[in-house]
Amino acid sequence: MNLSFHQLTNASLLSERDLNDLAELIWDTDPYIYPAMFYSRSDAIIILSALIKMAAPMFGPQHLFVCKTNNEIVALILWLYGPNSCSLDLIKKVASENNIVLPPTIELSFLEYFSDIS
């Protein structure tokens, strides 16, 4: 099978299914950091989907390359070159808007993890 990746151009035009698929693929990229940042996979999917849709730093289209097969997103490259611009305040805002409680481990894990990749 020959897979072809294309840069995401406008996340706000993605269907809810595509947003959820992308969020699930992002969750799957790291079995350590996302479980430390969110109480559940479903909470993470809601928050990550919203961040992708709003083209939030780190999860914006300039960093996302997707592969579709039969009109379904099957793979993702989350590419970040240069300083990390992920925002804990934005994650907290999206969580609050969706009545999602974040674990106390989010601040430390966020600072440790994202400062390392910066």
Tab-separated table of N, CA, C and O in Angstrom:
chain	number	residue	atom	x	y	z
A	1	MET	N	0.850	-1.179	0.000
A	1	MET	CA	0.000	0.000	0.000
A	1	MET	C	0.891	1.236	0.000
A	1	MET	O	1.816	1.348	0.783
A	2	ASN	N	0.601	2.144	-0.871
A	2	ASN	CA	1.343	3.379	-0.981
A	2	ASN	C	0.567	4.488	-0.274
A	2	ASN	O	-0.521	4.847	-0.706
A	3	LEU	N	1.144	5.007	0.823
A	3	LEU	CA	0.487	6.072	1.570
A	3	LEU	C	1.055	7.417	1.156
A	3	LEU	O	2.256	7.556	0.975
A	4	SER	N	0.190	8.390	1.043
A	4	SER	CA	0.598	9.735	0.682
A	4	SER	C	0.071	10.709	1.732
A	4	SER	O	-1.125	10.716	2.025
A	5	PHE	N	0.970	11.524	2.283
A	5	PHE	CA	0.590	12.498	3.303
A	5	PHE	C	0.458	13.877	2.685
A	5	PHE	O	1.241	14.252	1.812
A	6	HIS	N	-0.536	14.616	3.151
A	6	HIS	CA	-0.766	15.974	2.681
A	6	HIS	C	-0.931	16.890	3.881
A	6	HIS	O	-1.577	16.521	4.866
A	7	GLN	N	-0.371	18.075	3.766
A	7	GLN	CA	-0.505	19.036	4.852
A	7	GLN	C	-1.960	19.460	4.981
A	7	GLN	O	-2.636	19.734	3.985
A	8	LEU	N	-2.419	19.483	6.199
A	8	LEU	CA	-3.776	19.951	6.467
A	8	LEU	C	-3.824	21.441	6.158
A	8	LEU	O	-2.943	22.183	6.569
A	9	THR	N	-4.823	21.869	5.426
A	9	THR	CA	-4.858	23.277	5.044
A	9	THR	C	-5.844	24.106	5.855
A	9	THR	O	-5.575	25.248	6.162
A	10	ASN	N	-6.985	23.525	6.208
A	10	ASN	CA	-7.978	24.290	6.953
A	10	ASN	C	-8.744	23.345	7.876
A	10	ASN	O	-9.716	22.721	7.461
A	11	ALA	N	-8.323	23.285	9.116
A	11	ALA	CA	-8.930	22.354	10.068
A	11	ALA	C	-10.379	22.697	10.362
A	11	ALA	O	-11.168	21.825	10.713
A	12	SER	N	-10.758	23.954	10.205
A	12	SER	CA	-12.142	24.330	10.515
A	12	SER	C	-13.139	23.714	9.524
A	12	SER	O	-14.328	23.671	9.794
A	13	LEU	N	-12.644	23.219	8.380
A	13	LEU	CA	-13.516	22.591	7.401
A	13	LEU	C	-13.639	21.079	7.582
A	13	LEU	O	-14.388	20.429	6.870
A	14	LEU	N	-12.911	20.522	8.541
A	14	LEU	CA	-12.964	19.084	8.777
A	14	LEU	C	-14.287	18.689	9.422
A	14	LEU	O	-14.864	19.437	10.212
A	15	SER	N	-14.729	17.499	9.103
A	15	SER	CA	-15.929	16.969	9.752
A	15	SER	C	-15.589	16.602	11.202
A	15	SER	O	-14.420	16.465	11.565
A	16	GLU	N	-16.622	16.446	12.009
A	16	GLU	CA	-16.407	16.030	13.400
A	16	GLU	C	-15.698	14.677	13.452
A	16	GLU	O	-14.845	14.456	14.300
A	17	ARG	N	-16.059	13.808	12.537
A	17	ARG	CA	-15.404	12.485	12.482
A	17	ARG	C	-13.913	12.629	12.213
A	17	ARG	O	-13.084	11.986	12.862
A	18	ASP	N	-13.547	13.472	11.233
A	18	ASP	CA	-12.131	13.688	10.934
A	18	ASP	C	-11.398	14.312	12.116
A	18	ASP	O	-10.275	13.926	12.437
A	19	LEU	N	-12.037	15.288	12.760
A	19	LEU	CA	-11.423	15.902	13.940
A	19	LEU	C	-11.180	14.866	15.030
A	19	LEU	O	-10.115	14.827	15.640
A	20	ASN	N	-12.178	14.028	15.270
A	20	ASN	CA	-12.030	12.983	16.286
A	20	ASN	C	-10.959	11.977	15.887
A	20	ASN	O	-10.176	11.533	16.738
A	21	ASP	N	-10.920	11.604	14.611
A	21	ASP	CA	-9.889	10.671	14.140
A	21	ASP	C	-8.495	11.252	14.349
A	21	ASP	O	-7.583	10.557	14.808
A	22	LEU	N	-8.330	12.532	14.013
A	22	LEU	CA	-7.036	13.181	14.226
A	22	LEU	C	-6.676	13.218	15.705
A	22	LEU	O	-5.536	12.936	16.085
A	23	ALA	N	-7.643	13.581	16.540
A	23	ALA	CA	-7.393	13.647	17.977
A	23	ALA	C	-7.006	12.271	18.523
A	23	ALA	O	-6.095	12.156	19.356
A	24	GLU	N	-7.677	11.224	18.062
A	24	GLU	CA	-7.333	9.872	18.499
A	24	GLU	C	-5.931	9.483	18.051
A	24	GLU	O	-5.177	8.867	18.811
A	25	LEU	N	-5.570	9.848	16.833
A	25	LEU	CA	-4.224	9.550	16.354
A	25	LEU	C	-3.175	10.316	17.161
A	25	LEU	O	-2.099	9.780	17.460
A	26	ILE	N	-3.476	11.558	17.518
A	26	ILE	CA	-2.542	12.322	18.352
A	26	ILE	C	-2.401	11.647	19.714
A	26	ILE	O	-1.293	11.476	20.224
A	27	TRP	N	-3.529	11.247	20.323
A	27	TRP	CA	-3.486	10.528	21.599
A	27	TRP	C	-2.568	9.312	21.476
A	27	TRP	O	-1.757	9.031	22.357
A	28	ASP	N	-2.695	8.592	20.373
A	28	ASP	CA	-1.918	7.371	20.168
A	28	ASP	C	-0.429	7.618	19.950
A	28	ASP	O	0.366	6.686	20.041
A	29	THR	N	-0.041	8.860	19.647
A	29	THR	CA	1.375	9.138	19.392
A	29	THR	C	2.227	9.052	20.647
A	29	THR	O	3.435	8.885	20.550
A	30	ASP	N	1.635	9.204	21.809
A	30	ASP	CA	2.431	9.188	23.032
A	30	ASP	C	1.636	8.573	24.174
A	30	ASP	O	0.731	9.202	24.720
A	31	PRO	N	1.968	7.341	24.563
A	31	PRO	CA	1.214	6.652	25.614
A	31	PRO	C	1.523	7.148	27.021
A	31	PRO	O	0.961	6.645	27.983
A	32	TYR	N	2.389	8.141	27.135
A	32	TYR	CA	2.777	8.641	28.457
A	32	TYR	C	2.250	10.041	28.741
A	32	TYR	O	1.681	10.288	29.790
A	33	ILE	N	2.453	10.962	27.811
A	33	ILE	CA	2.124	12.352	28.116
A	33	ILE	C	0.619	12.605	28.151
A	33	ILE	O	0.120	13.266	29.066
A	34	TYR	N	-0.125	12.095	27.189
A	34	TYR	CA	-1.550	12.416	27.162
A	34	TYR	C	-2.316	11.797	28.333
A	34	TYR	O	-3.159	12.471	28.918
A	35	PRO	N	-2.025	10.565	28.745
A	35	PRO	CA	-2.687	10.052	29.958
A	35	PRO	C	-2.315	10.837	31.226
A	35	PRO	O	-3.078	10.862	32.185
A	36	ALA	N	-1.162	11.499	31.221
A	36	ALA	CA	-0.792	12.335	32.364
A	36	ALA	C	-1.470	13.698	32.309
A	36	ALA	O	-1.585	14.383	33.321
A	37	MET	N	-1.934	14.085	31.126
A	37	MET	CA	-2.555	15.399	30.962
A	37	MET	C	-4.075	15.370	31.063
A	37	MET	O	-4.697	16.400	31.299
A	38	PHE	N	-4.668	14.203	30.846
A	38	PHE	CA	-6.121	14.090	30.829
A	38	PHE	C	-6.543	12.865	31.635
A	38	PHE	O	-5.844	11.864	31.653
A	39	TYR	N	-7.698	12.946	32.261
A	39	TYR	CA	-8.208	11.813	33.030
A	39	TYR	C	-8.605	10.645	32.135
A	39	TYR	O	-8.528	9.495	32.533
A	40	SER	N	-9.060	10.949	30.913
A	40	SER	CA	-9.515	9.866	30.050
A	40	SER	C	-9.213	10.182	28.592
A	40	SER	O	-9.021	11.341	28.214
A	41	ARG	N	-9.217	9.126	27.803
A	41	ARG	CA	-9.045	9.276	26.359
A	41	ARG	C	-10.167	10.137	25.783
A	41	ARG	O	-9.927	10.997	24.947
A	42	SER	N	-11.389	9.922	26.257
A	42	SER	CA	-12.517	10.682	25.715
A	42	SER	C	-12.387	12.177	26.024
A	42	SER	O	-12.716	13.009	25.178
A	43	ASP	N	-11.905	12.527	27.220
A	43	ASP	CA	-11.648	13.940	27.530
A	43	ASP	C	-10.598	14.508	26.585
A	43	ASP	O	-10.742	15.621	26.064
A	44	ALA	N	-9.548	13.742	26.365
A	44	ALA	CA	-8.473	14.198	25.482
A	44	ALA	C	-8.977	14.405	24.063
A	44	ALA	O	-8.616	15.396	23.413
A	45	ILE	N	-9.823	13.504	23.589
A	45	ILE	CA	-10.336	13.606	22.223
A	45	ILE	C	-11.145	14.894	22.060
A	45	ILE	O	-11.003	15.615	21.066
A	46	ILE	N	-11.962	15.221	23.044
A	46	ILE	CA	-12.759	16.452	22.983
A	46	ILE	C	-11.847	17.676	22.935
A	46	ILE	O	-12.023	18.577	22.107
A	47	ILE	N	-10.855	17.701	23.815
A	47	ILE	CA	-9.964	18.868	23.896
A	47	ILE	C	-9.071	18.962	22.668
A	47	ILE	O	-8.947	20.033	22.056
A	48	LEU	N	-8.454	17.853	22.277
A	48	LEU	CA	-7.571	17.879	21.111
A	48	LEU	C	-8.339	18.226	19.839
A	48	LEU	O	-7.843	18.983	19.002
A	49	SER	N	-9.555	17.710	19.692
A	49	SER	CA	-10.384	18.051	18.520
A	49	SER	C	-10.633	19.551	18.453
A	49	SER	O	-10.537	20.160	17.383
A	50	ALA	N	-10.958	20.130	19.595
A	50	ALA	CA	-11.212	21.580	19.636
A	50	ALA	C	-9.950	22.359	19.295
A	50	ALA	O	-10.008	23.357	18.558
A	51	LEU	N	-8.805	21.930	19.808
A	51	LEU	CA	-7.546	22.618	19.514
A	51	LEU	C	-7.200	22.537	18.032
A	51	LEU	O	-6.733	23.515	17.444
A	52	ILE	N	-7.439	21.377	17.434
A	52	ILE	CA	-7.187	21.217	15.997
A	52	ILE	C	-8.121	22.136	15.208
A	52	ILE	O	-7.679	22.855	14.303
A	53	LYS	N	-9.393	22.131	15.560
A	53	LYS	CA	-10.386	22.929	14.827
A	53	LYS	C	-10.061	24.417	14.883
A	53	LYS	O	-10.238	25.136	13.895
A	54	MET	N	-9.577	24.883	16.026
A	54	MET	CA	-9.269	26.315	16.151
A	54	MET	C	-7.855	26.651	15.686
A	54	MET	O	-7.430	27.793	15.805
A	55	ALA	N	-7.146	25.652	15.135
A	55	ALA	CA	-5.778	25.845	14.654
A	55	ALA	C	-4.877	26.399	15.756
A	55	ALA	O	-4.079	27.307	15.537
A	56	ALA	N	-5.035	25.818	16.942
A	56	ALA	CA	-4.236	26.243	18.089
A	56	ALA	C	-2.758	25.949	17.849
A	56	ALA	O	-2.419	25.032	17.099
A	57	PRO	N	-1.895	26.743	18.477
A	57	PRO	CA	-0.462	26.470	18.329
A	57	PRO	C	-0.150	25.001	18.609
A	57	PRO	O	-0.768	24.382	19.453
A	58	MET	N	0.762	24.469	17.915
A	58	MET	CA	1.217	23.080	17.917
A	58	MET	C	0.253	22.159	17.189
A	58	MET	O	0.681	21.231	16.532
A	59	PHE	N	-1.042	22.374	17.283
A	59	PHE	CA	-2.011	21.507	16.628
A	59	PHE	C	-2.622	22.175	15.399
A	59	PHE	O	-3.631	21.725	14.877
A	60	GLY	N	-2.011	23.240	14.933
A	60	GLY	CA	-2.506	23.943	13.750
A	60	GLY	C	-2.128	23.217	12.472
A	60	GLY	O	-1.284	22.317	12.457
A	61	PRO	N	-2.758	23.595	11.368
A	61	PRO	CA	-2.543	22.898	10.102
A	61	PRO	C	-1.093	22.930	9.621
A	61	PRO	O	-0.665	22.035	8.906
A	62	GLN	N	-0.341	23.939	10.020
A	62	GLN	CA	1.056	24.001	9.600
A	62	GLN	C	1.885	22.860	10.186
A	62	GLN	O	2.968	22.556	9.704
A	63	HIS	N	1.354	22.192	11.214
A	63	HIS	CA	2.067	21.100	11.866
A	63	HIS	C	1.462	19.733	11.591
A	63	HIS	O	1.993	18.722	12.039
A	64	LEU	N	0.335	19.678	10.898
A	64	LEU	CA	-0.380	18.420	10.707
A	64	LEU	C	-0.360	17.972	9.248
A	64	LEU	O	-0.756	18.711	8.352
A	65	PHE	N	0.087	16.745	9.060
A	65	PHE	CA	0.080	16.106	7.755
A	65	PHE	C	-0.739	14.830	7.898
A	65	PHE	O	-0.509	14.043	8.820
A	66	VAL	N	-1.709	14.653	7.027
A	66	VAL	CA	-2.624	13.521	7.160
A	66	VAL	C	-2.581	12.640	5.913
A	66	VAL	O	-2.254	13.092	4.821
A	67	CYS	N	-2.930	11.393	6.137
A	67	CYS	CA	-3.059	10.431	5.055
A	67	CYS	C	-4.474	9.895	5.092
A	67	CYS	O	-4.952	9.454	6.139
A	68	LYS	N	-5.147	9.980	3.960
A	68	LYS	CA	-6.510	9.458	3.858
A	68	LYS	C	-6.538	8.277	2.898
A	68	LYS	O	-5.879	8.292	1.864
A	69	THR	N	-7.302	7.273	3.282
A	69	THR	CA	-7.586	6.125	2.431
A	69	THR	C	-9.089	5.919	2.458
A	69	THR	O	-9.682	5.870	3.535
A	70	ASN	N	-9.695	5.825	1.282
A	70	ASN	CA	-11.156	5.704	1.190
A	70	ASN	C	-11.855	6.808	1.973
A	70	ASN	O	-12.809	6.578	2.706
A	71	ASN	N	-11.326	8.018	1.861
A	71	ASN	CA	-11.883	9.208	2.506
A	71	ASN	C	-11.871	9.148	4.025
A	71	ASN	O	-12.641	9.829	4.690
A	72	GLU	N	-11.011	8.318	4.594
A	72	GLU	CA	-10.878	8.200	6.047
A	72	GLU	C	-9.422	8.475	6.435
A	72	GLU	O	-8.493	7.975	5.793
A	73	ILE	N	-9.231	9.286	7.467
A	73	ILE	CA	-7.883	9.573	7.941
A	73	ILE	C	-7.345	8.318	8.625
A	73	ILE	O	-7.939	7.811	9.569
A	74	VAL	N	-6.223	7.817	8.109
A	74	VAL	CA	-5.654	6.578	8.641
A	74	VAL	C	-4.279	6.778	9.270
A	74	VAL	O	-3.773	5.898	9.967
A	75	ALA	N	-3.673	7.926	9.026
A	75	ALA	CA	-2.348	8.182	9.591
A	75	ALA	C	-2.138	9.688	9.719
A	75	ALA	O	-2.796	10.484	9.056
A	76	LEU	N	-1.200	10.030	10.578
A	76	LEU	CA	-0.954	11.432	10.894
A	76	LEU	C	0.527	11.627	11.178
A	76	LEU	O	1.168	10.769	11.791
A	77	ILE	N	1.040	12.749	10.724
A	77	ILE	CA	2.354	13.210	11.151
A	77	ILE	C	2.114	14.544	11.834
A	77	ILE	O	1.537	15.458	11.244
A	78	LEU	N	2.502	14.620	13.092
A	78	LEU	CA	2.436	15.881	13.832
A	78	LEU	C	3.861	16.396	13.881
A	78	LEU	O	4.697	15.879	14.618
A	79	TRP	N	4.146	17.371	13.046
A	79	TRP	CA	5.511	17.835	12.845
A	79	TRP	C	5.674	19.217	13.450
A	79	TRP	O	4.930	20.136	13.126
A	80	LEU	N	6.637	19.345	14.323
A	80	LEU	CA	6.904	20.639	14.944
A	80	LEU	C	8.377	20.928	14.823
A	80	LEU	O	9.214	20.169	15.314
A	81	TYR	N	8.711	21.987	14.134
A	81	TYR	CA	10.092	22.402	13.997
A	81	TYR	C	10.223	23.775	14.626
A	81	TYR	O	9.450	24.676	14.328
A	82	GLY	N	11.173	23.917	15.511
A	82	GLY	CA	11.366	25.192	16.185
A	82	GLY	C	10.735	25.165	17.558
A	82	GLY	O	10.351	24.106	18.069
A	83	PRO	N	10.606	26.305	18.183
A	83	PRO	CA	10.088	26.361	19.552
A	83	PRO	C	8.653	25.842	19.645
A	83	PRO	O	7.848	26.068	18.749
A	84	ASN	N	8.387	25.160	20.726
A	84	ASN	CA	7.039	24.660	20.968
A	84	ASN	C	6.145	25.807	21.406
A	84	ASN	O	6.522	26.611	22.243
A	85	SER	N	4.979	25.854	20.844
A	85	SER	CA	4.068	26.952	21.177
A	85	SER	C	2.761	26.444	21.780
A	85	SER	O	1.763	27.127	21.737
A	86	CYS	N	2.790	25.231	22.306
A	86	CYS	CA	1.591	24.677	22.925
A	86	CYS	C	1.242	25.494	24.171
A	86	CYS	O	2.129	25.902	24.919
A	87	SER	N	-0.019	25.743	24.383
A	87	SER	CA	-0.458	26.631	25.458
A	87	SER	C	-1.286	25.880	26.498
A	87	SER	O	-2.389	25.414	26.188
A	88	LEU	N	-0.762	25.793	27.705
A	88	LEU	CA	-1.503	25.171	28.793
A	88	LEU	C	-2.757	25.988	29.117
A	88	LEU	O	-3.814	25.427	29.396
A	89	ASP	N	-2.650	27.302	29.043
A	89	ASP	CA	-3.820	28.147	29.314
A	89	ASP	C	-4.953	27.863	28.319
A	89	ASP	O	-6.127	27.828	28.694
A	90	LEU	N	-4.602	27.634	27.057
A	90	LEU	CA	-5.620	27.337	26.054
A	90	LEU	C	-6.248	25.961	26.322
A	90	LEU	O	-7.458	25.797	26.206
A	91	ILE	N	-5.441	25.002	26.700
A	91	ILE	CA	-5.969	23.675	27.044
A	91	ILE	C	-6.937	23.796	28.220
A	91	ILE	O	-8.026	23.215	28.201
A	92	LYS	N	-6.561	24.564	29.230
A	92	LYS	CA	-7.441	24.760	30.390
A	92	LYS	C	-8.740	25.460	29.981
A	92	LYS	O	-9.811	25.118	30.470
A	93	LYS	N	-8.636	26.424	29.078
A	93	LYS	CA	-9.832	27.149	28.617
A	93	LYS	C	-10.788	26.203	27.890
A	93	LYS	O	-11.992	26.197	28.157
A	94	VAL	N	-10.255	25.399	26.981
A	94	VAL	CA	-11.091	24.447	26.229
A	94	VAL	C	-11.697	23.422	27.179
A	94	VAL	O	-12.877	23.073	27.060
A	95	ALA	N	-10.923	22.959	28.146
A	95	ALA	CA	-11.440	21.998	29.130
A	95	ALA	C	-12.593	22.621	29.903
A	95	ALA	O	-13.651	22.001	30.078
A	96	SER	N	-12.417	23.852	30.356
A	96	SER	CA	-13.453	24.536	31.120
A	96	SER	C	-14.725	24.720	30.293
A	96	SER	O	-15.839	24.501	30.785
A	97	GLU	N	-14.572	25.114	29.037
A	97	GLU	CA	-15.731	25.315	28.159
A	97	GLU	C	-16.506	24.021	27.926
A	97	GLU	O	-17.680	24.051	27.599
A	98	ASN	N	-15.831	22.886	28.080
A	98	ASN	CA	-16.460	21.584	27.859
A	98	ASN	C	-16.730	20.835	29.167
A	98	ASN	O	-17.009	19.637	29.143
A	99	ASN	N	-16.635	21.575	30.284
A	99	ASN	CA	-16.872	20.993	31.608
A	99	ASN	C	-16.022	19.749	31.866
A	99	ASN	O	-16.500	18.759	32.413
A	100	ILE	N	-14.773	19.823	31.449
A	100	ILE	CA	-13.833	18.728	31.656
A	100	ILE	C	-12.866	19.119	32.766
A	100	ILE	O	-12.269	20.200	32.725
A	101	VAL	N	-12.733	18.242	33.731
A	101	VAL	CA	-11.790	18.454	34.827
A	101	VAL	C	-10.446	17.872	34.413
A	101	VAL	O	-10.374	16.732	33.937
A	102	LEU	N	-9.405	18.648	34.586
A	102	LEU	CA	-8.057	18.191	34.260
A	102	LEU	C	-7.373	17.695	35.525
A	102	LEU	O	-7.581	18.246	36.608
A	103	PRO	N	-6.529	16.683	35.407
A	103	PRO	CA	-5.855	16.148	36.591
A	103	PRO	C	-4.780	17.113	37.098
A	103	PRO	O	-4.253	17.919	36.326
A	104	PRO	N	-4.434	17.018	38.366
A	104	PRO	CA	-3.394	17.893	38.900
A	104	PRO	C	-2.028	17.638	38.255
A	104	PRO	O	-1.152	18.509	38.307
A	105	THR	N	-1.850	16.493	37.636
A	105	THR	CA	-0.576	16.172	36.995
A	105	THR	C	-0.351	16.938	35.694
A	105	THR	O	0.758	16.935	35.167
A	106	ILE	N	-1.374	17.607	35.184
A	106	ILE	CA	-1.235	18.254	33.877
A	106	ILE	C	-0.159	19.333	33.886
A	106	ILE	O	0.635	19.422	32.961
A	107	GLU	N	-0.107	20.132	34.933
A	107	GLU	CA	0.857	21.239	34.921
A	107	GLU	C	2.293	20.740	34.896
A	107	GLU	O	3.094	21.186	34.084
A	108	LEU	N	2.621	19.818	35.786
A	108	LEU	CA	3.990	19.311	35.835
A	108	LEU	C	4.337	18.535	34.567
A	108	LEU	O	5.393	18.742	33.980
A	109	SER	N	3.442	17.664	34.129
A	109	SER	CA	3.734	16.880	32.925
A	109	SER	C	3.858	17.785	31.704
A	109	SER	O	4.728	17.602	30.862
A	110	PHE	N	2.983	18.772	31.629
A	110	PHE	CA	3.035	19.721	30.519
A	110	PHE	C	4.365	20.468	30.519
A	110	PHE	O	5.046	20.545	29.500
A	111	LEU	N	4.751	21.016	31.651
A	111	LEU	CA	5.985	21.785	31.734
A	111	LEU	C	7.210	20.929	31.456
A	111	LEU	O	8.112	21.324	30.718
A	112	GLU	N	7.242	19.724	32.039
A	112	GLU	CA	8.392	18.841	31.839
A	112	GLU	C	8.481	18.370	30.395
A	112	GLU	O	9.525	18.419	29.780
A	113	TYR	N	7.395	17.893	29.869
A	113	TYR	CA	7.385	17.302	28.537
A	113	TYR	C	7.609	18.359	27.461
A	113	TYR	O	8.479	18.225	26.626
A	114	PHE	N	6.810	19.402	27.483
A	114	PHE	CA	6.881	20.372	26.408
A	114	PHE	C	8.120	21.259	26.493
A	114	PHE	O	8.567	21.766	25.489
A	115	SER	N	8.692	21.421	27.676
A	115	SER	CA	9.943	22.161	27.744
A	115	SER	C	11.072	21.330	27.152
A	115	SER	O	12.005	21.858	26.552
A	116	ASP	N	10.968	19.986	27.279
A	116	ASP	CA	11.993	19.116	26.683
A	116	ASP	C	11.966	19.166	25.163
A	116	ASP	O	13.017	19.116	24.538
A	117	ILE	N	10.775	19.241	24.563
A	117	ILE	CA	10.736	19.236	23.104
A	117	ILE	C	10.936	20.630	22.522
A	117	ILE	O	11.061	20.780	21.314
A	118	SER	N	10.969	21.646	23.376
A	118	SER	CA	11.251	22.987	22.874
A	118	SER	C	12.715	23.092	22.492
A	118	SER	O	13.131	23.901	21.762
